[in-house]
Structure formats: structure tokens, C-alpha cells
CSV table of C-alpha atoms and ligand atoms in Angstrom, one decimal:
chain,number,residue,atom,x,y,z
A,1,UNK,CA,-0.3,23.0,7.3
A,2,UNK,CA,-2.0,20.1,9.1
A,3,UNK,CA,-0.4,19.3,11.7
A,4,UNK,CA,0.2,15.1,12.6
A,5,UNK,CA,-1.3,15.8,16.1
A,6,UNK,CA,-3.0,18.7,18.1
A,7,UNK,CA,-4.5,18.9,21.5
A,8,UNK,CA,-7.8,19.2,22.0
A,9,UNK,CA,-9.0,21.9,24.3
A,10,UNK,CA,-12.7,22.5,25.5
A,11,UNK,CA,-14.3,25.3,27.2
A,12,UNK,CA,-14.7,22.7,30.2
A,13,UNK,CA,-10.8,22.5,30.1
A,14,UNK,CA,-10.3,26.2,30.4
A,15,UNK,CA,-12.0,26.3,33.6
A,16,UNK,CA,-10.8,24.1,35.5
A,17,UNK,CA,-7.6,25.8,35.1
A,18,UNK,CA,-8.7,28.7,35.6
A,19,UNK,CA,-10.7,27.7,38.7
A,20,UNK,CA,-7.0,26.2,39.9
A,21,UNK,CA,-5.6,30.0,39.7
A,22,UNK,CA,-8.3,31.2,41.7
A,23,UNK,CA,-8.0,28.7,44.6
A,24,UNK,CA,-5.0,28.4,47.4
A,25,UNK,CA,-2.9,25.8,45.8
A,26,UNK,CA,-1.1,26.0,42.6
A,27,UNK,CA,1.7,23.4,43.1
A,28,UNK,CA,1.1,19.8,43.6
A,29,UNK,CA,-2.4,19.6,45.9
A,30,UNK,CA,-5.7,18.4,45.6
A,31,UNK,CA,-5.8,18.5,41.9
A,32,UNK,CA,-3.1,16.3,41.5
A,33,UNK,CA,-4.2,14.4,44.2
A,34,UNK,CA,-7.7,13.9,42.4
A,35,UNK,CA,-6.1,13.5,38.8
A,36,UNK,CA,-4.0,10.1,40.4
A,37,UNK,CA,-7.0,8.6,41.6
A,38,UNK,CA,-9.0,9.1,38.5
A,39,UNK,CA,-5.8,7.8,36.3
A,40,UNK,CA,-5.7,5.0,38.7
A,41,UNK,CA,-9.2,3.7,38.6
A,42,UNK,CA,-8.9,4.3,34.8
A,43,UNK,CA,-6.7,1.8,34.7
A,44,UNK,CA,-7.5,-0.6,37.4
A,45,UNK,CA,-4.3,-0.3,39.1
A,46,UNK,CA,-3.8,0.7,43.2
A,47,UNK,CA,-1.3,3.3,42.9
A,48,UNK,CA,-0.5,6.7,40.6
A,49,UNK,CA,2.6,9.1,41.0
A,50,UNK,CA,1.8,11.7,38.9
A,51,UNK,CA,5.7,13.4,37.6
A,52,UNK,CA,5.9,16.9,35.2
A,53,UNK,CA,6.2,14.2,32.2
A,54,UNK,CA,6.5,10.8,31.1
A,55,UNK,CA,10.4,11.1,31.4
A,56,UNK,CA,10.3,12.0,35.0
A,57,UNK,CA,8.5,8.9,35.4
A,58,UNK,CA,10.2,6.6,33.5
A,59,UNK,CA,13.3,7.7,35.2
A,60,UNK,CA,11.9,7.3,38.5
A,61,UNK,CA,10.3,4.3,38.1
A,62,UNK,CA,13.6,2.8,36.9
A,63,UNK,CA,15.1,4.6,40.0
A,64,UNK,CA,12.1,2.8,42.2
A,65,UNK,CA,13.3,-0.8,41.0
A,66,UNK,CA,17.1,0.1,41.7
A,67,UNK,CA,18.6,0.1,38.3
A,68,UNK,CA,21.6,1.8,38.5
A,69,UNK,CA,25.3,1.0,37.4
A,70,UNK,CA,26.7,-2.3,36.4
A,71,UNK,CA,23.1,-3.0,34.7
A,72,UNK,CA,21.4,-3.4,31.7
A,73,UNK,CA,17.9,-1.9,30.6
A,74,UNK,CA,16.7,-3.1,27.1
A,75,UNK,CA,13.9,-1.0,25.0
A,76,UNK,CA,12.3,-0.8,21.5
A,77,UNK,CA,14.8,0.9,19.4
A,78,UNK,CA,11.6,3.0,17.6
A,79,UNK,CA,10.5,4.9,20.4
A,80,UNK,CA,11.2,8.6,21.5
A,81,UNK,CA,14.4,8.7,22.9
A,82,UNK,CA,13.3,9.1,26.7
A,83,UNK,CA,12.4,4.9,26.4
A,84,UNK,CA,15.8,4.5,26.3
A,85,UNK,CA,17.6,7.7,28.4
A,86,UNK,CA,16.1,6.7,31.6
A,87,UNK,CA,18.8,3.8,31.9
A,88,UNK,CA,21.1,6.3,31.3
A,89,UNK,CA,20.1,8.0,33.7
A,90,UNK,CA,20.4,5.8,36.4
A,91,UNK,CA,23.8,5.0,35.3
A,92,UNK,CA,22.8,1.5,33.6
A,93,UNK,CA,23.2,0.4,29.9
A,94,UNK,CA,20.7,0.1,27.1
A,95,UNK,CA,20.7,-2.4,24.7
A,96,UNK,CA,17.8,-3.2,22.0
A,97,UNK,CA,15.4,-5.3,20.8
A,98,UNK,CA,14.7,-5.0,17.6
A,99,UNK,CA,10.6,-5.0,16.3
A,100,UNK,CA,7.8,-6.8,14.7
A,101,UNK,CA,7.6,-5.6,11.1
A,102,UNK,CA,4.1,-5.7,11.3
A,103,UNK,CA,3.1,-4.4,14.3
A,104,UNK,CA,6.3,-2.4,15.1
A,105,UNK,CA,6.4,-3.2,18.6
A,106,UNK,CA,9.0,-5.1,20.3
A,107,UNK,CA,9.6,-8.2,19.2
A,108,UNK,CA,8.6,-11.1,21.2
A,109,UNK,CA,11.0,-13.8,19.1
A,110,UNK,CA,14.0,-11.1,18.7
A,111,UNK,CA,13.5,-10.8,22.8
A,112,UNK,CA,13.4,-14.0,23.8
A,113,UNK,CA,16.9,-14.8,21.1
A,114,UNK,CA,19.0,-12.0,22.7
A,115,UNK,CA,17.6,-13.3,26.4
A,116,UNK,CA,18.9,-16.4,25.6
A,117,UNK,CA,22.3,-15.1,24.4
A,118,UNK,CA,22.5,-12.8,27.5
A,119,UNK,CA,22.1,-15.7,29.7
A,120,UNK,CA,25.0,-17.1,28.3
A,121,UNK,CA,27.0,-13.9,28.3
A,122,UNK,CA,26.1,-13.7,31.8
A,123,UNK,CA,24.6,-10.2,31.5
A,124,UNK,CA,20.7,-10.3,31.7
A,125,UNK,CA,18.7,-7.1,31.7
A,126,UNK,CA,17.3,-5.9,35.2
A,127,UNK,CA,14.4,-4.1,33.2
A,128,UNK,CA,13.2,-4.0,29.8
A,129,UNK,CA,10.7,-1.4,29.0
A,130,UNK,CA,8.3,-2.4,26.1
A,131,UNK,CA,6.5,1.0,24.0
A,132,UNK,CA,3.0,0.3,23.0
A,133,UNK,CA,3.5,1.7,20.0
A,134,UNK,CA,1.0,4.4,18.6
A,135,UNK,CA,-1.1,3.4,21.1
A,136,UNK,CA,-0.9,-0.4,20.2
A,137,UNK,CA,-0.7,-2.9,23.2
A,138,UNK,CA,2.6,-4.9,23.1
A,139,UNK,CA,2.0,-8.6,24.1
A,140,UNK,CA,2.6,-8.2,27.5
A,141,UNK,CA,1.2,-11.6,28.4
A,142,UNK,CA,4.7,-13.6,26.4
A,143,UNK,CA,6.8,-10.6,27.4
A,144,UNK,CA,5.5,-11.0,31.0
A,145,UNK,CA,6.2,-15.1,30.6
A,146,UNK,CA,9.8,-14.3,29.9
A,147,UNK,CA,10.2,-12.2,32.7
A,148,UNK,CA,9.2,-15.0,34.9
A,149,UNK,CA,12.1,-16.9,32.8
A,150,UNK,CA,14.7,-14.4,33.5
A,151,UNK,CA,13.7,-12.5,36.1
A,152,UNK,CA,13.8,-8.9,34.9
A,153,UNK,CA,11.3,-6.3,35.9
A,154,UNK,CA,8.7,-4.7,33.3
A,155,UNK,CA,7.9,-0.9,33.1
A,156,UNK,CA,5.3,-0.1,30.2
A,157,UNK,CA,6.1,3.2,28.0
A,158,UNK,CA,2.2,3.3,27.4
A,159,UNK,CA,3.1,7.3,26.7
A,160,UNK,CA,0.9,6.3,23.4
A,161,UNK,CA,-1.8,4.5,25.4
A,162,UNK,CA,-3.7,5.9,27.7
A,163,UNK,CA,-7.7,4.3,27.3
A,164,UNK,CA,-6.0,1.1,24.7
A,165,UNK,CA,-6.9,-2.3,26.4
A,166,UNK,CA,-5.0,-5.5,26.1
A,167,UNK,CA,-6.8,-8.8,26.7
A,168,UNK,CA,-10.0,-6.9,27.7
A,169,UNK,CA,-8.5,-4.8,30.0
A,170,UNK,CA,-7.2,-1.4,30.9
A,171,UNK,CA,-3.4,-0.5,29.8
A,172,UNK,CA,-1.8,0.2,33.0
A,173,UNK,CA,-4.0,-2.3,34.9
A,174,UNK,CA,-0.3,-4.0,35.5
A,175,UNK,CA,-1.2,-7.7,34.7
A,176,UNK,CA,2.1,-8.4,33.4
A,177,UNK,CA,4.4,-5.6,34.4
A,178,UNK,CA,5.7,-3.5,37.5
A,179,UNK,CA,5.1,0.3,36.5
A,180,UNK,CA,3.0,1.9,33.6
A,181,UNK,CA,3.7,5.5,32.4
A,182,UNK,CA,1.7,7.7,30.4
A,183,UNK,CA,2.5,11.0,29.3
A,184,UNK,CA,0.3,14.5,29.0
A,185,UNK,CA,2.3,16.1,26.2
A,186,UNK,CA,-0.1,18.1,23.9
A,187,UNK,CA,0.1,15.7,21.0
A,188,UNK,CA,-0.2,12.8,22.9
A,189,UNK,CA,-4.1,11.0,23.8
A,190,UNK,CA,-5.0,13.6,26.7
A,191,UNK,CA,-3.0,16.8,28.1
A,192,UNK,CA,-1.5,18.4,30.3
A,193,UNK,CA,0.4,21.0,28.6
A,194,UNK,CA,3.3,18.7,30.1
A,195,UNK,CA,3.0,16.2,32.3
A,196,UNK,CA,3.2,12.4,33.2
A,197,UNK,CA,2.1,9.5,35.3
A,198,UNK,CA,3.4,6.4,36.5
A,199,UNK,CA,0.5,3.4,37.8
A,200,UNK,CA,1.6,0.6,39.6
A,201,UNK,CA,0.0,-1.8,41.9
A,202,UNK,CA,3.2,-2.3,44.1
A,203,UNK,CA,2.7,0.4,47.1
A,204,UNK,CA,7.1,0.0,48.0
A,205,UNK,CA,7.0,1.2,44.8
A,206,UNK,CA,4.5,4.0,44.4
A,207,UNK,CA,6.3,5.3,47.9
A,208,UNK,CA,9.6,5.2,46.8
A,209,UNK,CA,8.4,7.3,43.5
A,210,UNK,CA,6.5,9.7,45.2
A,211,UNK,CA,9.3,10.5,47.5
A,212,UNK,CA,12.2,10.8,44.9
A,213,UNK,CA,9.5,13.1,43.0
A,214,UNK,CA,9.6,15.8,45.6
A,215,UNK,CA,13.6,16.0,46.7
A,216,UNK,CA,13.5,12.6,48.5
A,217,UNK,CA,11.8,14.5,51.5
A,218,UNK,CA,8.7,13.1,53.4
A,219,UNK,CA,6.3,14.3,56.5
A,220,UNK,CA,4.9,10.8,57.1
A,221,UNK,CA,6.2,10.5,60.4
A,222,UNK,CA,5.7,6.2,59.8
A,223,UNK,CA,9.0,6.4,57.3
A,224,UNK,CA,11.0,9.0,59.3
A,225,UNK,CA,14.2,8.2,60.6
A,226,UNK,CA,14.0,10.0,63.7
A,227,UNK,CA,11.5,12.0,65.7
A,228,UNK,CA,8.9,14.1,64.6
A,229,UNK,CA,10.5,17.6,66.1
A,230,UNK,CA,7.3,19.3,65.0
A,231,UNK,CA,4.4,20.5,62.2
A,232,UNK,CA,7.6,22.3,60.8
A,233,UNK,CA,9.3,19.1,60.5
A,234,UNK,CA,10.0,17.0,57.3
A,235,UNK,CA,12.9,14.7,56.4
A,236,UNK,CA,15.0,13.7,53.6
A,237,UNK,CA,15.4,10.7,53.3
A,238,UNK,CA,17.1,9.9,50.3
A,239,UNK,CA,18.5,12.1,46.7
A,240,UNK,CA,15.2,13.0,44.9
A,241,UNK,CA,14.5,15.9,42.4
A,242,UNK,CA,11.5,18.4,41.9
A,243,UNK,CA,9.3,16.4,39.5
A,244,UNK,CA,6.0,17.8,40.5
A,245,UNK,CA,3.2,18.6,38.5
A,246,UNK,CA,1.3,21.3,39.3
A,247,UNK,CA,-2.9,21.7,40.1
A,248,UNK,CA,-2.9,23.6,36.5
A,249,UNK,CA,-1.6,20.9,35.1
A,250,UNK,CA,-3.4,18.3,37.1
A,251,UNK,CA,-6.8,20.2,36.5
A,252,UNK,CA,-6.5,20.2,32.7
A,253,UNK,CA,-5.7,16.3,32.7
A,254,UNK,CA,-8.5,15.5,34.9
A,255,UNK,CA,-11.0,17.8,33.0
A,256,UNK,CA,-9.5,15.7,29.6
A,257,UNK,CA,-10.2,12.7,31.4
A,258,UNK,CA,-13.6,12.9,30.8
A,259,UNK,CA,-13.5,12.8,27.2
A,260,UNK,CA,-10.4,10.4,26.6
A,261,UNK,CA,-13.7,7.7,25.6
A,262,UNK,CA,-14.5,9.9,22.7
A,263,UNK,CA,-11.1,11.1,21.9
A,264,UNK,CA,-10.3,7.4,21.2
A,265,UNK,CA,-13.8,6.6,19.2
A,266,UNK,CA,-12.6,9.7,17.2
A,267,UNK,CA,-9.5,8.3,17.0
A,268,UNK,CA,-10.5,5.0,16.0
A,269,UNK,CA,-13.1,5.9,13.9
A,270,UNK,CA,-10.1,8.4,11.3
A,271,UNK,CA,-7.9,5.2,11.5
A,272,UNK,CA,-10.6,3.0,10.3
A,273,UNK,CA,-11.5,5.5,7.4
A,274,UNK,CA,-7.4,5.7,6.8
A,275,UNK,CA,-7.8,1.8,5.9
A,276,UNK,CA,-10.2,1.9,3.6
A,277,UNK,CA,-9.3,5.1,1.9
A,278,UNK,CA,-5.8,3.6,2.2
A,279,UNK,CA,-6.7,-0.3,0.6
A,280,UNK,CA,-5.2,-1.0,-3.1
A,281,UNK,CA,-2.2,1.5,-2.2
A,282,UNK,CA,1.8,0.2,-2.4
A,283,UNK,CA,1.7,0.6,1.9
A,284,UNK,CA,1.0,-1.2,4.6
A,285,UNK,CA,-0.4,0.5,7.6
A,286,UNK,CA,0.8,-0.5,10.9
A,287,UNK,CA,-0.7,-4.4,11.6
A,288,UNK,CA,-3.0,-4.1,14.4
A,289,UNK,CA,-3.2,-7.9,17.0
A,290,UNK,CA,-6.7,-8.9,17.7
A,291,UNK,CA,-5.6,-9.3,21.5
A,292,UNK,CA,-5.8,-5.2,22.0
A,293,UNK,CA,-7.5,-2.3,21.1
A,294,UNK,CA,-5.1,0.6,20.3
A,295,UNK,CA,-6.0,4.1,21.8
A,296,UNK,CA,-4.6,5.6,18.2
A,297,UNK,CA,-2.1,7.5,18.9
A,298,UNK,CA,-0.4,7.8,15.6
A,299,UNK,CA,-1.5,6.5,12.3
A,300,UNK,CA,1.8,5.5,10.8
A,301,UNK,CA,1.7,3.9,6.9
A,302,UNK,CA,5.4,2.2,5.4
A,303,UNK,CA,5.7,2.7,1.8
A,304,UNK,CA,6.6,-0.4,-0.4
A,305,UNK,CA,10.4,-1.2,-0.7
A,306,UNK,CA,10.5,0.5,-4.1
A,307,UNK,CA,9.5,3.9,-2.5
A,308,UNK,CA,12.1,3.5,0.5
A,309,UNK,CA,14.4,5.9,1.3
A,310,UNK,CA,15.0,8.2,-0.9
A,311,UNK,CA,11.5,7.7,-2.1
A,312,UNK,CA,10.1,8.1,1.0
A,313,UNK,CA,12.0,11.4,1.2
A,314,UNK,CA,10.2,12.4,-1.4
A,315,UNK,CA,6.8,11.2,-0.9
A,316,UNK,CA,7.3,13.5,2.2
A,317,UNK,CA,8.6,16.4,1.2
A,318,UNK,CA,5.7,16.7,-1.5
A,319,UNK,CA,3.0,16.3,1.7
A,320,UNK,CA,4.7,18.8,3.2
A,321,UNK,CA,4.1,21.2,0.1
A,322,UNK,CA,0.8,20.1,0.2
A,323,UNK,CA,0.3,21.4,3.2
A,324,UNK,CA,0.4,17.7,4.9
A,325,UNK,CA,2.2,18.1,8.5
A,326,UNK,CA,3.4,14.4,7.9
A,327,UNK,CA,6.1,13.0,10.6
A,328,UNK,CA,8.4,10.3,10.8
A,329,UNK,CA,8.2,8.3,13.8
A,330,UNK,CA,10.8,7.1,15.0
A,331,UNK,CA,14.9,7.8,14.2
A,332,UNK,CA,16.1,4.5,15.6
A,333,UNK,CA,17.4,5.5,19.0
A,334,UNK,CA,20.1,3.5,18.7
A,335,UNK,CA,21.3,5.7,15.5
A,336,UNK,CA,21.2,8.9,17.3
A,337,UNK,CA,24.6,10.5,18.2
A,338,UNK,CA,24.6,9.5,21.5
A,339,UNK,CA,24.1,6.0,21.2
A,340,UNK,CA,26.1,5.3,18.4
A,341,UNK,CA,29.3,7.2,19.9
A,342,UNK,CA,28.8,5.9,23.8
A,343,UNK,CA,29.5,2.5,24.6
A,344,UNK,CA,26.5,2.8,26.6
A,345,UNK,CA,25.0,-0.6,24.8
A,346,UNK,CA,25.6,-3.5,23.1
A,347,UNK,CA,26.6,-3.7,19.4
A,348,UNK,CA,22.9,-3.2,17.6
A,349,UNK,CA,21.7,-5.7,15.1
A,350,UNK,CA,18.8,-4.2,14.6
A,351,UNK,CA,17.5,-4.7,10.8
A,352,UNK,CA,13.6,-4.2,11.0
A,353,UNK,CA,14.1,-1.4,12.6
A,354,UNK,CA,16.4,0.0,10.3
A,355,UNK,CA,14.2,-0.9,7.3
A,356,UNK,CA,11.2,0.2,9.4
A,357,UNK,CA,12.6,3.7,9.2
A,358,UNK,CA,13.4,4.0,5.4
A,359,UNK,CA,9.7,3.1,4.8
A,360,UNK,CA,8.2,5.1,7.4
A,361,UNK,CA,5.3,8.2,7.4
A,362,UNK,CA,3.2,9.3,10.1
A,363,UNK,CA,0.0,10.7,8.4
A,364,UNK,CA,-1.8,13.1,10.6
A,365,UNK,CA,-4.6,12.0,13.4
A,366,UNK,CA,-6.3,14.1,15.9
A,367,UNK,CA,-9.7,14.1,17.2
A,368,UNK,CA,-10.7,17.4,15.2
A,369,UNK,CA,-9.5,15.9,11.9
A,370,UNK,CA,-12.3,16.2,9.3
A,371,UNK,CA,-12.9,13.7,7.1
A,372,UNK,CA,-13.1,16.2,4.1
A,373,UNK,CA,-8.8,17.0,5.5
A,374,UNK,CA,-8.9,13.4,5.5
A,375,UNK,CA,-9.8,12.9,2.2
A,376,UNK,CA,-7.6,15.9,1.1
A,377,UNK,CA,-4.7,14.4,2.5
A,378,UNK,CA,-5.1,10.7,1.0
A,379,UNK,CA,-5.3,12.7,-2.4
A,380,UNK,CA,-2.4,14.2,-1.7
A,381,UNK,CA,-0.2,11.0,-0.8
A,382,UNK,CA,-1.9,9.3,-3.6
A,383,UNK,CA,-0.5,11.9,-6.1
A,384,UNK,CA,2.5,12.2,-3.9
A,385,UNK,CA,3.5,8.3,-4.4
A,386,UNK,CA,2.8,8.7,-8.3
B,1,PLP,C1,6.3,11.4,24.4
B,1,PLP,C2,7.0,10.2,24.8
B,1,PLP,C3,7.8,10.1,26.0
B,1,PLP,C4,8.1,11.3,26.8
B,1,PLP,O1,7.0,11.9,27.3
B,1,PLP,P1,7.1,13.4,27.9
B,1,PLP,O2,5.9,13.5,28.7
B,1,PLP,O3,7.2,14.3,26.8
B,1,PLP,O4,8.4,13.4,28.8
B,1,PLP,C5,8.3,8.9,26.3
B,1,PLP,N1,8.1,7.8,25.6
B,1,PLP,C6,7.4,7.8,24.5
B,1,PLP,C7,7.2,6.6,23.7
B,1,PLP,C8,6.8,9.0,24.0
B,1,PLP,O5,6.1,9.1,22.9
């Protein structure tokens, strides 16, 4: 089977961890410490926590700008789920925004209609967290103007994203928004194994994250409460949890730093031959804005409306006999069990979404792809879709 996404793993790679488990330090040290700075300057942005995964991060970060109960936190409803469950976490609701049918990211109108109608409810979100989507830049620049509007905070899911530019810039360089996370999972742009970063330019709160990542305990004496009693001495100083990554971890991401440049131009380069192997077909692959360069995370095609749902179910299954490790990205969050039985949100009307997800396929895309599985597999949907 071919898988919709695979890590990529080098000889370089293997090294560096290996060289971790023959130093001193094994937890969070100068690995992680050196993986930050290279994330940071990646992006252009002053400060990077760097969390066991992208939904450590997104938690704290919502943690960092005190959400918590009596609030709301609005997302994409076609995201992985963790977009979503770190307002939860904090206690706050989730409500959603429903997408662009052509771009599938957040919806800039569909925003700016349900801020209005919040305002006049009288219950505003505190954050919203846009999902560049595959790897495709939301427009942060409108979504960042209605922030000014209604004054709610912006954390970027850019778990898709790491290396896409918006507007001739770096993803994460924080024009527009508070906190940027990225995550290390395997099938994701770069690895970790696990693992996840958040990127702001805000140092209150870079600190605040770095200290609710380790217990809520610190040893600079600067934020202590009391004296320093001695080198034994550290302080909690508020409730924190053990979201550490480790050097391994940190070792492999910096070591797949290096080649995030050609992961992308791999990347990009499969998508490109997807479209034109793809042109004359009853799809539409996702719309990509001139504004931002997507790092490719997934290449996702949605069949016509005569091939919807149960077509679709189909058109996958038969892949998946072929041997074609096609996905569906995303269940609507705000379908899942959880959401639908909690009162945790608002009532959803959310009908691109739900259209979006009768249509959907995600067709496989990693940087050892062949072209030859390439072609193979655009055979197969073509017969498939027959
Ligand atoms: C993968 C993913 C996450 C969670 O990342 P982890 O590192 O696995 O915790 C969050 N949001 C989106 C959009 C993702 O794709």
C-alpha cells in the first residue's frame, strides 16, 4: 500500500540521535535549546517553546493568553480535532467557522458574519485559531483586521506549515497573530517522531509557556517569589504539566531542518504534476491564493457532486484495493461524538464543511513519492471514478 504520508529519514538524521544517546543529556537540554532557535529564525519570530506535540502547544498557548471558563474559542471545523480540544481544555467553549469551498480554510466572510452576530449576542470569542490547511496560508492579513475589530487573540495551527510563506514571508513570523504552532508528527512536513512547537514574538508569553511546559516550576531567580535558598532551589510558581521534548527528539528536528527547503520543492514539485495529471477530471483540487505559498502538506482532490458520498465511498474503497493509501481529511470536528453530545459550542451551521466532507480524498504526497507511483495512482482514480 502507499501510504498518504511517510517521514523521511536520512542517514544524517540517524546520527544526530544517536550522537544525543551518547552525550549527558537526554531530556530537554541543548538540543532543544538549539532546535528553538533554529525554528525561530526559520520563521522570523523572537521566541520558540518547543512542547512533546503540536497539542501541548496549542493548549498552552491558549493557557498563555488566559482562556479558560466562561469563554469562547472558535476554529475551522476541518481540522484534526486537537484545533478545537485545546479550548476544551482550558475549560472554554468552541464554536465554528465554517470554510472557503475553494480553498478550505476558514472562511473570512463566514467569520466576519458570526463576529457580527456574537457582538450582538454579547459573546465574542477570546481566541480563534485559524488551520492553514495542507500547508496553505489562511489570510491572516483580513483575519488579523478583524481581530483589531473585536479584539480576540490569534494562535495559528500552522501544524501543516512549517517552510509555507504568506505575503513573502515566513509562516510563524507572527505578522498578524499571537502564537504559531507547528507540529513534528511523522507524517507531517519535518519530524520528530512526536513533537511540537509554539513561535511567538511576545516574550510574557513565550515565559509563561515555557514555565507551564515543565510543572509551572522555574530557577530564574528574577520571577521567584521568594529567596533563592540555594543551587538546589527552584519554585513553582503556577499548575504546569510535563510537556518536554526530549534532545532525541530535538536532534532529529533540527537535523530535518536542514532539508525542510527540499522537502517542500519535492513537495511542490508532486502537487504541480497532480494538477496536470489531474486537468480534464470531474474534481477540483484544493484552490491555492496567490498571496501564499503552501508547504504541501496534503494534496486533497473533492470529487464532483455526482460522485459525493456514497460515490466517494466508493472511489475510495477501490484506491484502497489498488493499493492507494488514500485518506479523508477531515471528519468535521463538530460531527464527532463529543461535540455533537456536549453543549460545549454553539449550534453549527456549517454547510461547506459538511459538503466539503462527502466530496473529499486525500491522495498520497511525500517527498519519496515517485512519479512512476504517481502516475500509477492517477490511473487508478481515473479507473476508480469510471
Ligand atoms: C497533527 C495536527 C495537530 C496535532 O499535532 P500533534 O503534534 O500530533 O499533537 C494539530 N492540528 C492539526 C491541524 C494537525 O494536523
Amino acid at each position: 500500500m502507499i501510504p498518504y504520508g511517510r517521514q523521511d529519514i536520512s542517514e544524517e538524521d540517524i546520527n544526530a540521535v544517536v550522537a544525543v544517546l551518547n552525550s549527558d543529556w537526554l531530556t530537554q537540554g541543548p538540543a532543544v535549546l538549539q532546535f528553538e532557535t533554529s525554528v525561530a529564525t526559520l520563521c522570523g519570530a523572537r521566541h520558540a517553546v518547543a512542547v512533546n506535540s503540536a497539542t501541548s502547544a496549542l493548549h498552552l498557548a491558549c493557557l498563555a493568553l488566559d482562556l479558560g471558563p466562561g469563554d469562547w474559542l472558535w476554529t475551522s471545523p476541518i481540522t484534526f480535532v486537537a484545533s478545537a480540544n485545546c479550548g476544551r481544555l482550558c475549560g472554554a467553549q468552541v464554536a465554528f467557522v465554517d470554510i472557503d469551498p475553494a480553498t478550505l480554510n476558514l472562511s473570512v466572510k463566514d467569520l466576519a458574519d458570526k463576529l457580527a452576530a456574537a457582538r450582538r449576542a454579547d459573546r465574542l470569542p477570546k481566541v480563534v485559531v485559524p488551520v492553514h490547511f495542507a500547508g496553505q496560508p489562511c489570510n491572516m492579513q483580513e483575519i488579523g483586521a478583524l481581530a483589531d475589530e473585536y479584539g480576540f487573540r490569534i494562535i495559528e495551527d500552522a501544524s501543516h506549515a512549517i517552510g509555507a510563506t504568506y505575503q513573502g514571508e515566513p509562516v510563524g513570523c507572527g505578522r498578524y497573530s499571537d502564537v504559531t504552532v507547528f507540529s513534528f508528527h511523522p507524517v507531517k512536513i519535518i519530524t520528530c517522531g512526536e513533537g511540537g512547537m509554539a513561535v511567538t514574538n511576545d516574550e510574557q508569553l513565550a515565559a509563561r509557556m515555557s514555565i507551564l511546559r515543565s510543572h509551572g516550576i522555574t530557577r530564574d531567580e528574577s520571577i521567584m517569589r521568594g529567596a533563592n535558598e540555594g543551587p538546589w532551589y527552584y519554585e513553582q510558581i503556577d499548575l504546569g504539566f510535563n510537556y518536554r521534548m526530549t534532545d532525541l527528539q530535538a536532534a532529529l528536528g533540527c537535523s530535518q531542518l536542514r532539508r525542510l527547503r527540499t522537502f517542500i520543492d519535492r513537495r511542490r514539485e508532486l502537487a504541480n504534476r497532480y494538477d496536470r495529471l489531474l486537468a480534464g477530471l470531474p474534481l477540483q483540487p484544493q484552490k491555492q491564493e496567490s498571496n501564499g505559498m503552501s508547504a504541501w502538506h496534503l494534496y486533497i482532490i473533492q470529487l464532483d457532486e455526482a460522485l459525493a458520498g456514497e460515490g466517494r465511498r466508493r472511489v475510495f474503497d477501490e484506491l484502497r484495493d489498488a493499493g492507494v493509501g488514500v485518506q479523508v481529511h477531515y471528519i468535521p470536528v463538530h460531527l464527532q461524538p463529543y461535540y455533537r453530545r456536549q453543549a460545549v459550542g454553539a449550534p453549527a451551521d456549517l454547510p461547506v464543511a459538511e459538503a466539503y466532507y462527502r466530496r473529499a480524498i486525500t491522495l498520497p504526497l511525500f517527498t519519496s513519492l515517485e512519479d512512476a507511483q504517481q502516475d500509477a495512482i492517477v490511473a487508478a482514480l481515473e479507473s476508480a471514478m469510471r
